[in-house]
Amino acid sequence: MELKSKYPSKPSEISDNAFRYDSFSNGKTVFNKKKNHLPAMGWNSWNAFGSGNTEALTKTMADCIVNLGLNKLGYKFVILDDGCYKSERIQEKLSNETVKFPGGFKSLSDYIHSKGLKFGMYNDIGTNLCAGAEVGTCGHEKIDAQSYINWGVDFLKIDNCYYLWDNATFSNPENARYVFAPAIKNIRLSGKNFNQLFSAVQDGKLSGCGGIISEDHVKNIGTFDGTNTGTTPVGPMSSELIFQVSVPQSDNYKITITYATGKENGIGQWLQLATENNSEIQYFYDDFLPPTETTGTFTESKEIEIFLKEGKNTIRIMNHRRQENTLLSYAAMLEGLNSANPDHDIYISLCEWGKTQPQNWGYKTGDSWRILNDITFQVGSDGNPGFGEWNNPGTQSIASQYNKAVVMDEFAGLTKGWNDPDMLMIGMNDLTLTMNKTHFAMWCMMNSPLMLGMDLRRLTKGDDYYNIISNKDLIDLNQDSLGIQAKRIWTSFKCNEADKEYITDNNRWDILAKPLSDGSVAIAAFNLSDSSSTQEFTLDISFIKEKLGNKVPAKFAGSSNFTAKDLWTKSENKVTTSIKLDSIEPCGNIVIKLSPEN
């Protein structure tokens, strides 16, 4: 798609270090981001209707939520996904698709609010929405934010298609030039009575993860793509080329870089250069280097002036713009909302599919962040429930989403936000009742947003699907005020650290523990395989306490007698030193709440 001149030619300068990579671990949010939102609960139009959702269907879904009593269980948000806007802006503003949404968004918002529910909408940080409409927020954040405030929006899901500064979905593949630094062969540092050449391969050191030494140069300096399965969310997500240099005096010096550019994964064109001395960091370059003829044609850059202090200094060659640019784009919408109404309380759902490792920075601007690409690509229409999968190795399965989210507990929390393994597929074709139950239990234990995706007209109070999504005991785990995501404390798969290792082999059992605000601990056992597990497992209370460490509730830590309640069967029994977990059916689960007795 040919981009129009109304879009900028390159990303914004970073004038505020709050948006730099080095600030990601400081715990500070930007633009007065609201905190302490519990995981969102509600209904989203996409899985049931795709782009075919309408005003009439949306009102019907809102009616169903109330008539089924789901609102009393916490399902409050009614969210319009892609397909609700006109294909282009009208006088720069967003407007409703008049055939499907003839009454307009404010009228629909008023209807939903009249039901005691909350109204949510969808957009994208790129130029277009994923379904193609050229109404993305890029360059229109302020005017769009005012529209959302005027319409009474309570929730914004913001996607990442057609993004200008990354090779995201439907974006130009050559946008990789923004994402990676050029290939680096060497740097020359010169100053008064000082001139030294440093080889990237022999004198440089690759920090982090992802960088590659290729013969006489270094490439893959950047942040790797987390969109698909197989990329661990734990540990360093990017690489830098580091040089340690000692200079005789504090002064201005000049650097020339021997480099080659490209527009492909691993070799880009955007370079960041910074120095570090005693934790003091200064940036001296953050822009394109002039393009070279090929990725194998090396040339010298112009001189870049830097300042070094006497003695040892660190020179950092890097490109963290994949994360920084995406943070800036999402923050622009938050800034617009604050400008339109500083007292707004809009839940912001970042939907960039884990591409830029949002677990590192998402807390700064969002309330939840998608961790992978979509959980299904086979959505429904006209009441057809679409198709779900249990163990597809791609992102489109329950197991794939769970396998990544389950080791991301340390990134989540009330003052941060929530890992989002996408919408619930409950009610879709090809998922058994057991799979649906385990799916729901997983999401509840992991504090994931509980966003229903089925056509709610298919539900009847007391039927199988209703009984799953209305299980108040499980919902209470998800909505617990302590806001701690469950930790995997044991797995049958051989590994060193059950709570940190990203495992994709589904022939296993997992056991998770979740501290709760009333002093209890919820224990869930999941059989991820599609065959029965006949083993019996004895779980010692002391083992739970040990693995939860300082997250163990004080009441639990000080008790030796417990009530164990099965949250599916509601049966209870007394335990002291251990609990037994019996055979679990294929793709099945057991969830027990262990409550201390004073």
Short mmCIF file of N, CA, C and O in Angstrom, two decimals, residues 285-385:
data_model
loop_
_atom_site.label_atom_id
_atom_site.label_comp_id
_atom_site.label_asym_id
_atom_site.label_seq_id
_atom_site.Cartn_x
_atom_site.Cartn_y
_atom_site.Cartn_z
N TYR A 285 23.98 10.02 19.26
CA TYR A 285 23.45 9.80 17.91
C TYR A 285 22.25 8.89 18.01
O TYR A 285 22.26 7.88 18.74
N ASP A 286 21.18 9.23 17.29
CA ASP A 286 19.96 8.44 17.30
C ASP A 286 19.21 8.73 16.00
O ASP A 286 18.27 9.51 15.96
N ASP A 287 19.65 8.10 14.90
CA ASP A 287 19.10 8.42 13.59
C ASP A 287 19.61 7.40 12.57
O ASP A 287 20.40 6.51 12.89
N PHE A 288 19.14 7.55 11.31
CA PHE A 288 19.69 6.75 10.22
C PHE A 288 21.16 7.07 10.00
O PHE A 288 21.59 8.22 10.17
N LEU A 289 21.92 6.06 9.58
CA LEU A 289 23.19 6.30 8.91
C LEU A 289 22.92 6.29 7.41
O LEU A 289 21.99 5.60 6.96
N PRO A 290 23.66 7.03 6.62
CA PRO A 290 23.42 7.03 5.17
C PRO A 290 23.48 5.61 4.62
O PRO A 290 24.31 4.80 5.05
N PRO A 291 22.60 5.27 3.67
CA PRO A 291 22.56 3.90 3.16
C PRO A 291 23.82 3.54 2.37
O PRO A 291 24.43 4.39 1.72
N THR A 292 24.20 2.27 2.46
CA THR A 292 25.31 1.76 1.66
C THR A 292 24.73 1.01 0.46
O THR A 292 23.54 0.67 0.43
N GLU A 293 25.59 0.72 -0.50
CA GLU A 293 25.12 0.10 -1.75
C GLU A 293 24.50 -1.26 -1.50
O GLU A 293 23.44 -1.59 -2.05
N THR A 294 25.14 -2.08 -0.67
CA THR A 294 24.61 -3.41 -0.32
C THR A 294 24.90 -3.67 1.15
O THR A 294 25.61 -2.91 1.81
N THR A 295 24.37 -4.78 1.65
CA THR A 295 24.63 -5.16 3.04
C THR A 295 26.06 -5.64 3.24
O THR A 295 26.50 -5.81 4.38
N GLY A 296 26.79 -5.84 2.15
CA GLY A 296 28.18 -6.26 2.25
C GLY A 296 29.16 -5.17 1.85
O GLY A 296 30.38 -5.39 1.81
N THR A 297 28.63 -3.98 1.54
CA THR A 297 29.48 -2.86 1.15
C THR A 297 29.70 -1.96 2.35
O THR A 297 28.80 -1.20 2.75
N PHE A 298 30.88 -2.04 2.93
CA PHE A 298 31.16 -1.28 4.16
C PHE A 298 31.77 0.07 3.82
O PHE A 298 32.57 0.20 2.90
N THR A 299 31.35 1.08 4.59
CA THR A 299 31.87 2.42 4.40
C THR A 299 32.04 3.08 5.75
O THR A 299 31.53 2.59 6.77
N GLU A 300 32.76 4.19 5.77
CA GLU A 300 32.97 4.92 7.03
C GLU A 300 31.92 6.01 7.18
O GLU A 300 31.60 6.72 6.22
N SER A 301 31.41 6.14 8.39
CA SER A 301 30.46 7.21 8.68
C SER A 301 31.19 8.54 8.80
O SER A 301 32.42 8.60 8.91
N LYS A 302 30.42 9.62 8.80
CA LYS A 302 30.98 10.91 9.17
C LYS A 302 31.37 10.85 10.65
O LYS A 302 30.89 10.01 11.41
N GLU A 303 32.19 11.78 11.06
CA GLU A 303 32.61 11.82 12.46
C GLU A 303 31.43 12.20 13.36
O GLU A 303 30.65 13.11 13.04
N ILE A 304 31.30 11.49 14.44
CA ILE A 304 30.29 11.77 15.46
C ILE A 304 31.02 12.23 16.70
O ILE A 304 31.87 11.52 17.24
N GLU A 305 30.71 13.43 17.15
CA GLU A 305 31.41 13.99 18.31
C GLU A 305 30.76 13.48 19.59
O GLU A 305 29.54 13.52 19.74
N ILE A 306 31.58 13.01 20.53
CA ILE A 306 31.10 12.52 21.81
C ILE A 306 31.97 13.11 22.92
O ILE A 306 33.05 13.66 22.65
N PHE A 307 31.53 12.99 24.13
CA PHE A 307 32.32 13.43 25.26
C PHE A 307 32.65 12.22 26.13
O PHE A 307 31.76 11.42 26.45
N LEU A 308 33.92 12.07 26.50
CA LEU A 308 34.37 10.99 27.36
C LEU A 308 35.08 11.56 28.57
O LEU A 308 35.76 12.59 28.48
N LYS A 309 34.92 10.89 29.68
CA LYS A 309 35.61 11.29 30.89
C LYS A 309 36.95 10.56 31.01
O LYS A 309 37.12 9.46 30.48
N GLU A 310 37.86 11.17 31.70
CA GLU A 310 39.18 10.56 31.88
C GLU A 310 39.03 9.17 32.51
O GLU A 310 38.23 8.95 33.41
N GLY A 311 39.80 8.23 31.96
CA GLY A 311 39.75 6.86 32.47
C GLY A 311 38.82 5.98 31.64
O GLY A 311 38.66 6.17 30.43
N LYS A 312 38.19 5.02 32.30
CA LYS A 312 37.39 4.02 31.60
C LYS A 312 36.00 4.55 31.24
O LYS A 312 35.33 5.18 32.06
N ASN A 313 35.58 4.27 30.02
CA ASN A 313 34.25 4.61 29.52
C ASN A 313 33.68 3.43 28.74
O ASN A 313 34.43 2.62 28.19
N THR A 314 32.38 3.38 28.68
CA THR A 314 31.70 2.39 27.86
C THR A 314 31.05 3.08 26.67
O THR A 314 30.35 4.08 26.86
N ILE A 315 31.32 2.59 25.47
CA ILE A 315 30.66 3.07 24.26
C ILE A 315 29.65 2.01 23.83
O ILE A 315 30.01 0.84 23.64
N ARG A 316 28.40 2.41 23.69
CA ARG A 316 27.32 1.49 23.35
C ARG A 316 26.83 1.76 21.93
O ARG A 316 26.38 2.86 21.62
N ILE A 317 26.92 0.74 21.07
CA ILE A 317 26.35 0.77 19.72
C ILE A 317 25.09 -0.08 19.77
O ILE A 317 25.15 -1.28 20.11
N MET A 318 23.92 0.48 19.39
CA MET A 318 22.68 -0.25 19.65
C MET A 318 21.55 0.28 18.78
O MET A 318 21.72 1.24 18.03
N ASN A 319 20.40 -0.38 18.91
CA ASN A 319 19.14 0.11 18.33
C ASN A 319 18.00 -0.48 19.13
O ASN A 319 17.61 -1.63 18.93
N HIS A 320 17.47 0.31 20.06
CA HIS A 320 16.33 -0.10 20.88
C HIS A 320 15.03 0.54 20.38
O HIS A 320 14.03 0.56 21.10
N ARG A 321 15.06 1.04 19.16
CA ARG A 321 13.91 1.78 18.66
C ARG A 321 12.67 0.92 18.44
O ARG A 321 11.55 1.44 18.42
N ARG A 322 12.84 -0.39 18.24
CA ARG A 322 11.64 -1.23 18.08
C ARG A 322 10.74 -1.06 19.30
O ARG A 322 9.52 -0.92 19.17
N GLN A 323 11.31 -1.10 20.48
CA GLN A 323 10.52 -0.94 21.70
C GLN A 323 10.18 0.53 21.96
O GLN A 323 9.05 0.87 22.31
N GLU A 324 11.17 1.39 21.80
CA GLU A 324 10.96 2.81 22.11
C GLU A 324 9.91 3.45 21.21
O GLU A 324 9.05 4.21 21.68
N ASN A 325 9.96 3.15 19.91
CA ASN A 325 8.98 3.74 18.99
C ASN A 325 7.56 3.28 19.32
O ASN A 325 6.60 4.07 19.26
N THR A 326 7.42 1.99 19.65
CA THR A 326 6.08 1.47 19.94
C THR A 326 5.55 2.08 21.23
O THR A 326 4.37 2.45 21.32
N LEU A 327 6.41 2.20 22.23
CA LEU A 327 6.01 2.88 23.46
C LEU A 327 5.57 4.31 23.16
O LEU A 327 4.53 4.78 23.66
N LEU A 328 6.34 5.03 22.35
CA LEU A 328 5.98 6.40 22.00
C LEU A 328 4.62 6.47 21.32
O LEU A 328 3.81 7.37 21.59
N SER A 329 4.34 5.53 20.42
CA SER A 329 3.08 5.54 19.68
C SER A 329 1.89 5.29 20.59
O SER A 329 0.84 5.95 20.47
N TYR A 330 2.02 4.34 21.50
CA TYR A 330 0.92 4.09 22.44
C TYR A 330 0.78 5.25 23.43
O TYR A 330 -0.34 5.63 23.81
N ALA A 331 1.92 5.80 23.86
CA ALA A 331 1.87 6.90 24.80
C ALA A 331 1.21 8.13 24.20
O ALA A 331 0.60 8.93 24.92
N ALA A 332 1.32 8.30 22.88
CA ALA A 332 0.70 9.46 22.23
C ALA A 332 -0.81 9.44 22.41
O ALA A 332 -1.44 10.50 22.60
N MET A 333 -1.41 8.24 22.37
CA MET A 333 -2.85 8.16 22.61
C MET A 333 -3.18 8.45 24.06
O MET A 333 -4.15 9.17 24.37
N LEU A 334 -2.38 7.94 24.98
CA LEU A 334 -2.61 8.23 26.39
C LEU A 334 -2.48 9.73 26.66
O LEU A 334 -3.28 10.32 27.40
N GLU A 335 -1.49 10.36 26.05
CA GLU A 335 -1.32 11.80 26.20
C GLU A 335 -2.54 12.54 25.67
O GLU A 335 -3.02 13.51 26.28
N GLY A 336 -3.07 12.09 24.53
CA GLY A 336 -4.26 12.71 23.97
C GLY A 336 -5.46 12.58 24.88
O GLY A 336 -6.24 13.52 25.06
N LEU A 337 -5.63 11.40 25.48
CA LEU A 337 -6.75 11.20 26.40
C LEU A 337 -6.64 12.09 27.62
O LEU A 337 -7.62 12.68 28.08
N ASN A 338 -5.42 12.24 28.13
CA ASN A 338 -5.22 13.11 29.29
C ASN A 338 -5.50 14.56 28.95
O ASN A 338 -6.01 15.33 29.78
N SER A 339 -5.14 14.94 27.72
CA SER A 339 -5.39 16.32 27.29
C SER A 339 -6.89 16.57 27.14
O SER A 339 -7.40 17.63 27.52
N ALA A 340 -7.61 15.56 26.60
CA ALA A 340 -9.05 15.71 26.40
C ALA A 340 -9.81 15.69 27.73
O ALA A 340 -10.80 16.40 27.90
N ASN A 341 -9.34 14.84 28.65
CA ASN A 341 -9.98 14.75 29.96
C ASN A 341 -9.00 14.12 30.94
O ASN A 341 -8.86 12.90 30.97
N PRO A 342 -8.34 14.93 31.75
CA PRO A 342 -7.33 14.38 32.68
C PRO A 342 -7.91 13.44 33.72
O PRO A 342 -7.16 12.67 34.34
N ASP A 343 -9.23 13.46 33.90
CA ASP A 343 -9.86 12.58 34.89
C ASP A 343 -10.42 11.30 34.27
O ASP A 343 -11.12 10.55 34.95
N HIS A 344 -10.10 11.05 33.01
CA HIS A 344 -10.63 9.85 32.36
C HIS A 344 -10.14 8.60 33.09
O HIS A 344 -9.08 8.61 33.74
N ASP A 345 -10.88 7.52 32.97
CA ASP A 345 -10.46 6.25 33.56
C ASP A 345 -10.60 5.15 32.52
O ASP A 345 -11.31 4.16 32.72
N ILE A 346 -9.96 5.34 31.40
CA ILE A 346 -10.08 4.41 30.27
C ILE A 346 -9.04 3.30 30.39
O ILE A 346 -7.84 3.57 30.56
N TYR A 347 -9.50 2.08 30.32
CA TYR A 347 -8.63 0.90 30.33
C TYR A 347 -8.00 0.78 28.94
O TYR A 347 -8.70 0.75 27.93
N ILE A 348 -6.67 0.72 28.89
CA ILE A 348 -5.97 0.66 27.60
C ILE A 348 -5.36 -0.72 27.41
O ILE A 348 -4.51 -1.16 28.18
N SER A 349 -5.81 -1.40 26.38
CA SER A 349 -5.35 -2.75 26.03
C SER A 349 -4.38 -2.65 24.86
O SER A 349 -4.79 -2.36 23.73
N LEU A 350 -3.09 -2.88 25.12
CA LEU A 350 -2.08 -2.84 24.07
C LEU A 350 -2.12 -4.14 23.29
O LEU A 350 -1.94 -5.21 23.86
N CYS A 351 -2.31 -4.04 21.99
CA CYS A 351 -2.45 -5.24 21.17
C CYS A 351 -1.37 -5.24 20.09
O CYS A 351 -1.66 -5.13 18.90
N GLU A 352 -0.09 -5.31 20.52
CA GLU A 352 0.98 -5.39 19.52
C GLU A 352 1.56 -6.80 19.47
O GLU A 352 2.63 -7.00 18.90
N TRP A 353 0.86 -7.77 20.06
CA TRP A 353 1.09 -9.21 19.91
C TRP A 353 2.43 -9.69 20.49
O TRP A 353 2.94 -10.74 20.08
N GLY A 354 2.98 -8.95 21.43
CA GLY A 354 4.26 -9.37 22.00
C GLY A 354 5.45 -9.06 21.13
O GLY A 354 6.58 -9.44 21.45
N LYS A 355 5.22 -8.37 20.02
CA LYS A 355 6.28 -8.15 19.03
C LYS A 355 7.48 -7.42 19.62
O LYS A 355 8.62 -7.79 19.38
N THR A 356 7.22 -6.38 20.40
CA THR A 356 8.31 -5.55 20.92
C THR A 356 8.56 -5.83 22.41
O THR A 356 9.05 -4.96 23.14
N GLN A 357 8.21 -7.05 22.85
CA GLN A 357 8.42 -7.45 24.24
C GLN A 357 7.77 -6.46 25.20
O GLN A 357 8.42 -5.86 26.06
N PRO A 358 6.45 -6.27 25.11
CA PRO A 358 5.78 -5.25 25.94
C PRO A 358 5.81 -5.55 27.42
O PRO A 358 5.53 -4.65 28.23
N GLN A 359 6.16 -6.79 27.79
CA GLN A 359 6.30 -7.08 29.22
C GLN A 359 7.39 -6.21 29.85
O GLN A 359 7.40 -6.00 31.07
N ASN A 360 8.31 -5.68 29.03
CA ASN A 360 9.37 -4.81 29.55
C ASN A 360 8.88 -3.38 29.78
O ASN A 360 9.34 -2.71 30.72
N TRP A 361 7.98 -2.88 28.91
CA TRP A 361 7.63 -1.46 28.96
C TRP A 361 6.13 -1.18 29.00
O TRP A 361 5.72 -0.04 29.25
N GLY A 362 5.30 -2.18 28.78
CA GLY A 362 3.86 -1.96 28.65
C GLY A 362 3.22 -1.30 29.86
O GLY A 362 2.25 -0.56 29.72
N TYR A 363 3.77 -1.58 31.04
CA TYR A 363 3.20 -1.01 32.26
C TYR A 363 3.22 0.52 32.26
O TYR A 363 2.45 1.16 32.98
N LYS A 364 4.10 1.12 31.47
CA LYS A 364 4.24 2.57 31.46
C LYS A 364 3.01 3.27 30.89
O LYS A 364 2.71 4.41 31.25
N THR A 365 2.29 2.59 30.00
CA THR A 365 1.20 3.26 29.30
C THR A 365 -0.09 2.45 29.19
O THR A 365 -1.14 2.99 28.90
N GLY A 366 -0.02 1.13 29.43
CA GLY A 366 -1.18 0.28 29.22
C GLY A 366 -1.60 -0.47 30.47
O GLY A 366 -0.85 -0.58 31.45
N ASP A 367 -2.82 -1.02 30.42
CA ASP A 367 -3.35 -1.83 31.52
C ASP A 367 -3.18 -3.32 31.26
O ASP A 367 -3.24 -4.13 32.20
N SER A 368 -3.02 -3.70 30.01
CA SER A 368 -2.70 -5.09 29.65
C SER A 368 -2.00 -5.06 28.31
O SER A 368 -2.10 -4.08 27.56
N TRP A 369 -1.29 -6.14 28.01
CA TRP A 369 -0.55 -6.20 26.76
C TRP A 369 -0.61 -7.63 26.22
O TRP A 369 -0.38 -8.59 26.94
N ARG A 370 -0.97 -7.72 24.96
CA ARG A 370 -0.97 -9.03 24.30
C ARG A 370 0.44 -9.59 24.29
O ARG A 370 1.42 -8.87 24.09
N ILE A 371 0.55 -10.91 24.45
CA ILE A 371 1.86 -11.54 24.54
C ILE A 371 2.26 -12.30 23.28
O ILE A 371 3.42 -12.63 23.10
N LEU A 372 1.30 -12.59 22.40
CA LEU A 372 1.54 -13.32 21.16
C LEU A 372 0.54 -12.86 20.11
O LEU A 372 -0.39 -12.11 20.40
N ASN A 373 0.72 -13.35 18.90
CA ASN A 373 -0.27 -13.11 17.86
C ASN A 373 -1.59 -13.77 18.24
O ASN A 373 -1.69 -14.44 19.26
N ASP A 374 -2.61 -13.66 17.40
CA ASP A 374 -3.97 -14.04 17.76
C ASP A 374 -4.08 -15.51 18.19
O ASP A 374 -3.41 -16.39 17.65
N ILE A 375 -5.00 -15.75 19.11
CA ILE A 375 -5.25 -17.10 19.60
C ILE A 375 -6.07 -17.92 18.60
O ILE A 375 -6.11 -19.14 18.67
N THR A 376 -6.74 -17.25 17.68
CA THR A 376 -7.41 -17.95 16.59
C THR A 376 -7.45 -17.04 15.37
O THR A 376 -7.55 -15.82 15.50
N PHE A 377 -7.33 -17.67 14.19
CA PHE A 377 -7.48 -16.92 12.94
C PHE A 377 -8.72 -17.39 12.20
O PHE A 377 -8.93 -17.07 11.04
N GLN A 378 -9.57 -18.17 12.89
CA GLN A 378 -10.79 -18.70 12.28
C GLN A 378 -11.99 -18.22 13.08
O GLN A 378 -12.59 -18.96 13.85
N VAL A 379 -12.29 -16.93 12.92
CA VAL A 379 -13.38 -16.33 13.69
C VAL A 379 -14.72 -16.69 13.09
O VAL A 379 -14.82 -17.17 11.96
N GLY A 380 -15.78 -16.44 13.85
CA GLY A 380 -17.12 -16.82 13.42
C GLY A 380 -17.82 -15.72 12.65
O GLY A 380 -17.28 -14.64 12.40
N SER A 381 -19.05 -15.99 12.27
CA SER A 381 -19.91 -15.00 11.61
C SER A 381 -21.35 -15.52 11.65
O SER A 381 -21.58 -16.73 11.59
N ASP A 382 -22.28 -14.60 11.80
CA ASP A 382 -23.70 -14.95 11.80
C ASP A 382 -24.02 -16.06 12.79
O ASP A 382 -24.82 -16.96 12.50
N GLY A 383 -23.38 -16.01 13.93
CA GLY A 383 -23.66 -17.02 14.95
C GLY A 383 -22.79 -18.25 14.87
O GLY A 383 -22.76 -19.06 15.80
N ASN A 384 -22.10 -18.47 13.74
CA ASN A 384 -21.16 -19.58 13.64
C ASN A 384 -20.03 -19.33 14.62
O ASN A 384 -19.42 -18.27 14.60
N PRO A 385 -19.72 -20.30 15.49
CA PRO A 385 -18.75 -20.01 16.56
C PRO A 385 -17.29 -20.00 16.15
O PRO A 385 -16.43 -19.71 16.97
#
